[in-house]
Coordinates of C-alpha atoms and ligand atoms in Angstrom, one line a residue:
M115 CA 0.5 5.2 11.5
S116 CA -0.2 1.7 11.3
R117 CA 2.0 -0.2 8.6
V118 CA 0.1 -4.0 7.5
P119 CA 3.4 -6.0 7.5
Y120 CA 4.5 -6.9 4.0
V121 CA 6.1 -10.4 4.1
A122 CA 8.2 -11.3 0.5
G123 CA 10.4 -14.6 -0.4
N124 CA 13.5 -14.2 -2.5
W125 CA 13.7 -17.8 -4.1
K126 CA 16.7 -17.0 -6.2
M127 CA 17.7 -18.8 -8.9
H128 CA 15.5 -22.2 -7.5
K129 CA 11.9 -24.4 -7.8
N130 CA 11.6 -25.3 -12.2
R131 CA 8.2 -24.5 -12.5
G132 CA 6.3 -27.7 -11.1
E133 CA 7.7 -26.7 -7.3
A134 CA 6.8 -23.7 -8.0
V135 CA 2.9 -23.9 -8.2
A136 CA 2.9 -26.6 -5.3
F137 CA 4.0 -24.0 -3.3
V138 CA 2.1 -21.7 -4.4
K139 CA -0.7 -24.2 -3.6
A140 CA 0.5 -25.1 -0.1
L141 CA 0.9 -21.5 0.9
V142 CA -1.8 -20.2 0.0
P143 CA -4.6 -21.9 2.5
R144 CA -1.6 -20.9 5.5
L145 CA -1.7 -17.1 4.9
P146 CA -2.7 -14.9 7.6
A147 CA -5.9 -12.5 7.1
E148 CA -3.3 -9.2 8.4
V149 CA 0.2 -9.4 6.3
D150 CA 0.5 -8.6 2.9
V151 CA 3.0 -11.4 1.0
A152 CA 5.1 -11.4 -2.2
L153 CA 7.1 -14.0 -3.5
C154 CA 9.8 -13.1 -6.0
V155 CA 10.7 -16.1 -8.8
P156 CA 12.7 -16.9 -11.6
F157 CA 11.5 -15.3 -14.7
T158 CA 10.6 -19.3 -15.9
D159 CA 8.2 -19.2 -13.2
L160 CA 6.8 -16.2 -13.6
A161 CA 3.3 -17.0 -15.3
E162 CA 2.7 -20.1 -14.1
T163 CA 3.2 -18.6 -10.3
A164 CA 0.9 -15.8 -11.4
H165 CA -1.5 -17.9 -12.9
A166 CA -1.5 -20.0 -9.3
A167 CA -1.9 -17.4 -7.2
D168 CA -4.7 -15.6 -9.2
G169 CA -7.4 -14.6 -7.2
S170 CA -5.6 -15.2 -3.7
P171 CA -3.1 -12.8 -1.6
V172 CA 0.2 -13.6 -2.9
A173 CA 1.7 -11.1 -5.4
I174 CA 4.3 -12.5 -7.8
Y175 CA 7.4 -10.3 -8.4
A176 CA 10.3 -11.0 -10.5
Q177 CA 13.7 -10.3 -9.6
N178 CA 15.5 -8.0 -11.7
M179 CA 14.3 -6.2 -15.4
H180 CA 15.7 -4.0 -17.8
E181 CA 14.8 -0.8 -17.9
Q182 CA 13.8 0.1 -21.3
P183 CA 9.9 -0.9 -22.4
S184 CA 12.4 -3.1 -25.5
G185 CA 15.3 -2.9 -27.8
A186 CA 18.1 -4.5 -28.7
F187 CA 19.1 -5.9 -24.7
T188 CA 20.2 -9.7 -24.9
G189 CA 19.1 -11.7 -22.5
E190 CA 17.4 -9.0 -20.9
V191 CA 13.5 -8.6 -19.4
A192 CA 11.6 -5.2 -19.9
A193 CA 9.4 -4.8 -17.1
P194 CA 6.4 -4.6 -20.0
M195 CA 7.0 -7.8 -20.3
L196 CA 6.9 -8.5 -16.7
I197 CA 3.3 -7.2 -16.7
D198 CA 2.1 -9.3 -19.7
V199 CA 3.3 -12.4 -17.7
G200 CA 1.3 -11.5 -15.1
A201 CA 3.4 -10.1 -12.8
D202 CA 2.6 -7.7 -9.5
G203 CA 6.3 -6.3 -9.2
V204 CA 10.0 -6.2 -9.2
L205 CA 12.7 -6.9 -6.8
L206 CA 15.6 -4.5 -7.7
G207 CA 18.9 -3.8 -5.9
H208 CA 19.3 -6.8 -4.8
S209 CA 23.1 -7.2 -3.4
E210 CA 23.7 -10.7 -5.5
R211 CA 22.9 -8.2 -8.1
R212 CA 25.2 -6.0 -7.2
Q213 CA 27.9 -7.8 -6.7
Y214 CA 27.6 -10.3 -9.4
F215 CA 26.2 -8.1 -12.2
G216 CA 27.6 -4.4 -11.3
E217 CA 24.3 -3.2 -10.7
T218 CA 25.0 0.5 -10.0
D219 CA 22.7 2.9 -8.1
E220 CA 22.0 5.1 -11.0
A221 CA 21.1 1.6 -13.0
L222 CA 18.3 0.9 -10.1
R223 CA 17.2 4.7 -10.7
A224 CA 15.8 4.2 -14.3
K225 CA 15.0 0.7 -13.3
L226 CA 12.9 2.0 -10.5
V227 CA 11.3 4.6 -12.7
A228 CA 10.6 2.0 -15.6
A229 CA 8.9 -0.4 -13.3
H230 CA 6.9 2.5 -11.5
D231 CA 5.9 3.7 -15.1
A232 CA 4.8 0.3 -15.8
G233 CA 2.8 0.1 -12.7
L234 CA 5.1 -2.4 -11.1
R235 CA 5.2 -3.0 -7.4
V236 CA 9.2 -2.8 -6.0
I237 CA 10.8 -4.2 -3.5
L238 CA 14.3 -1.8 -3.4
A239 CA 17.3 -3.7 -1.7
V240 CA 19.9 -2.0 -0.2
G241 CA 22.5 -2.7 3.0
E242 CA 26.4 -2.9 3.5
R243 CA 28.7 -5.0 3.8
E244 CA 30.6 -6.2 6.4
P245 CA 34.0 -4.0 5.9
E246 CA 31.5 -0.9 5.5
R247 CA 30.3 -2.0 9.0
E248 CA 33.3 -2.3 10.5
A249 CA 34.9 0.8 9.2
G250 CA 31.2 2.6 11.1
E251 CA 30.3 3.5 7.5
T252 CA 26.6 1.5 7.3
E253 CA 25.1 4.9 7.4
T254 CA 27.1 6.7 4.8
V255 CA 26.3 3.6 2.4
L256 CA 22.5 3.8 3.4
R257 CA 22.9 6.8 2.2
R258 CA 24.0 7.0 -0.7
Q259 CA 22.0 3.8 -2.1
L260 CA 18.8 5.4 -1.0
E261 CA 20.0 9.5 -1.9
A262 CA 20.8 8.0 -5.5
T263 CA 17.9 5.6 -6.1
V264 CA 14.3 6.8 -4.1
G265 CA 15.3 9.9 -3.1
R266 CA 15.5 11.2 -6.8
I267 CA 12.2 10.1 -7.5
G268 CA 8.7 11.6 -6.6
A269 CA 7.7 11.6 -3.2
D270 CA 4.4 9.0 -4.2
Q271 CA 6.6 6.9 -6.4
A272 CA 9.2 6.2 -3.0
A273 CA 6.1 6.3 -0.2
A274 CA 5.5 3.2 -2.9
T275 CA 8.8 1.6 -2.5
T276 CA 8.8 -1.1 0.0
I277 CA 13.1 -0.9 0.9
A278 CA 14.5 -3.9 1.8
Y279 CA 17.4 -3.5 4.3
E280 CA 19.8 -6.7 4.0
P281 CA 23.2 -6.1 5.5
V282 CA 25.4 -8.4 3.5
W283 CA 27.3 -9.9 5.7
A284 CA 23.8 -11.3 7.4
I285 CA 22.6 -12.6 3.7
G286 CA 23.0 -17.0 3.6
T287 CA 25.2 -16.7 6.5
G288 CA 23.3 -17.5 9.6
R289 CA 23.9 -14.6 11.0
T290 CA 20.9 -12.2 11.4
A291 CA 21.8 -8.6 12.7
T292 CA 19.9 -8.2 16.4
P293 CA 16.5 -7.0 16.6
E294 CA 18.3 -3.6 17.6
L295 CA 21.0 -3.4 14.8
A296 CA 17.9 -3.8 12.5
Q297 CA 15.4 -1.5 14.4
E298 CA 18.5 1.4 14.8
A299 CA 19.2 1.1 10.3
H300 CA 16.0 1.4 10.0
A301 CA 14.5 4.1 12.3
F302 CA 17.7 5.8 10.0
I303 CA 16.2 4.5 6.8
R304 CA 13.0 6.1 7.8
G305 CA 14.4 9.3 9.1
L306 CA 15.9 9.6 5.2
I307 CA 13.1 9.3 3.6
R308 CA 11.7 11.9 6.3
E309 CA 14.4 14.1 5.4
L310 CA 14.1 13.1 1.6
H311 CA 10.0 13.6 0.7
G312 CA 8.0 14.8 4.0
D313 CA 6.0 12.9 6.5
Q314 CA 3.4 10.9 4.8
A315 CA 6.3 9.7 2.6
A316 CA 8.3 8.4 5.6
D317 CA 4.9 7.2 7.5
A318 CA 3.9 5.0 4.8
V319 CA 7.0 3.7 3.3
R320 CA 7.2 0.2 4.5
I321 CA 10.9 -1.1 5.2
Q322 CA 11.4 -5.5 5.3
Y323 CA 14.7 -6.4 7.4
G324 CA 16.4 -9.0 5.2
G325 CA 19.2 -11.3 5.9
S326 CA 18.7 -15.4 7.4
M327 CA 15.3 -13.9 8.8
K328 CA 13.9 -17.5 10.0
P329 CA 11.0 -18.6 12.2
E330 CA 12.7 -18.7 15.5
N331 CA 14.6 -14.9 15.2
A332 CA 10.9 -13.4 13.0
A333 CA 9.6 -11.9 16.0
G334 CA 12.0 -10.6 17.8
L335 CA 13.0 -8.8 14.5
L336 CA 9.2 -7.9 13.4
V337 CA 8.5 -6.4 16.9
Q338 CA 10.4 -3.2 15.9
P339 CA 9.1 0.1 15.7
D340 CA 10.1 0.2 12.0
V341 CA 10.3 -3.4 10.8
D342 CA 7.7 -3.6 8.4
G343 CA 8.1 -7.2 7.0
G344 CA 11.0 -9.0 6.0
L345 CA 12.9 -10.2 2.6
I346 CA 13.1 -14.0 3.3
G347 CA 15.9 -15.5 1.4
G348 CA 17.0 -19.3 2.4
A349 CA 13.8 -19.5 4.8
S350 CA 11.6 -19.2 1.8
L351 CA 11.7 -22.1 0.3
D352 CA 10.0 -24.6 2.4
V353 CA 6.5 -23.2 2.8
E354 CA 6.2 -24.1 6.2
E355 CA 9.3 -22.5 7.4
F356 CA 8.0 -19.0 5.1
A357 CA 4.1 -19.8 6.8
A358 CA 6.0 -19.0 10.1
I359 CA 7.5 -16.5 9.6
L360 CA 4.2 -15.0 8.0
Q361 CA 2.6 -15.8 11.4
A362 CA 5.0 -14.3 13.4
A363 CA 4.8 -11.2 11.1
A364 CA 1.0 -11.7 12.0
G365 CA 1.3 -10.8 15.5
Ligands
PGA223 P1 18.8 -15.3 3.7 O1 18.8 -14.1 2.2 O2 17.6 -15.3 3.9 O3 19.2 -16.6 2.6 O4 19.7 -14.8 4.0 C1 18.4 -13.2 2.3 C2 18.0 -12.2 0.7 O5 19.1 -12.4 0.0 O6 17.2 -11.3 0.1

């Protein structure tokens, strides 16, 4: 089954509104036709980037949300609020959220369900830390993260969830996983989705690689059979670099 490549930028805590809108305007004329594209932007950029991307193929994602639709949760943002400002989706479970903000798989499952129910698209990030890889625990970690989240939602919602495999040791470090190592992890993840939700979901689910993906190494990663795209941090802040990765994804 052929899956449409899917490349997303994760801006993290970067870009004010003016910079964000200028980026979207510069990106749109550079988009290749055969690639799905998303930008995960700070909350404060959502409304204006969504407006700037209106009528273009660029999807706008938040980088987090709360699982409740409303309530006494000071400082939090709910899925219906994301919809209200024009967001198309939400990035959930990034390793920085897990590490610095204590996000658990249990909380992520609740967020995943709430996001899908609200009509948001989801990119769910998973991945092992360096000591876990060194201890040979990569597959155990991925199984635990995925069974507790996409394993506990319906097959249709699981198939519609984009999974981002991001080995934590490769994020922001310049140490990309080799194409072979990425393929191995992606094949494991697809096999797990097959085990949990059957062939249709496994063949449909898109799995992005994230962790120091750049124009120079993107093609080698993206050509792997189970690597369906990328989640790009640092290189997504520069429109030329991000557009070059999109070109690599178009093949
Ligand atoms: P990086 O970040 O591309 O800067 O390594 C990836 C991510 O954190 O999603």
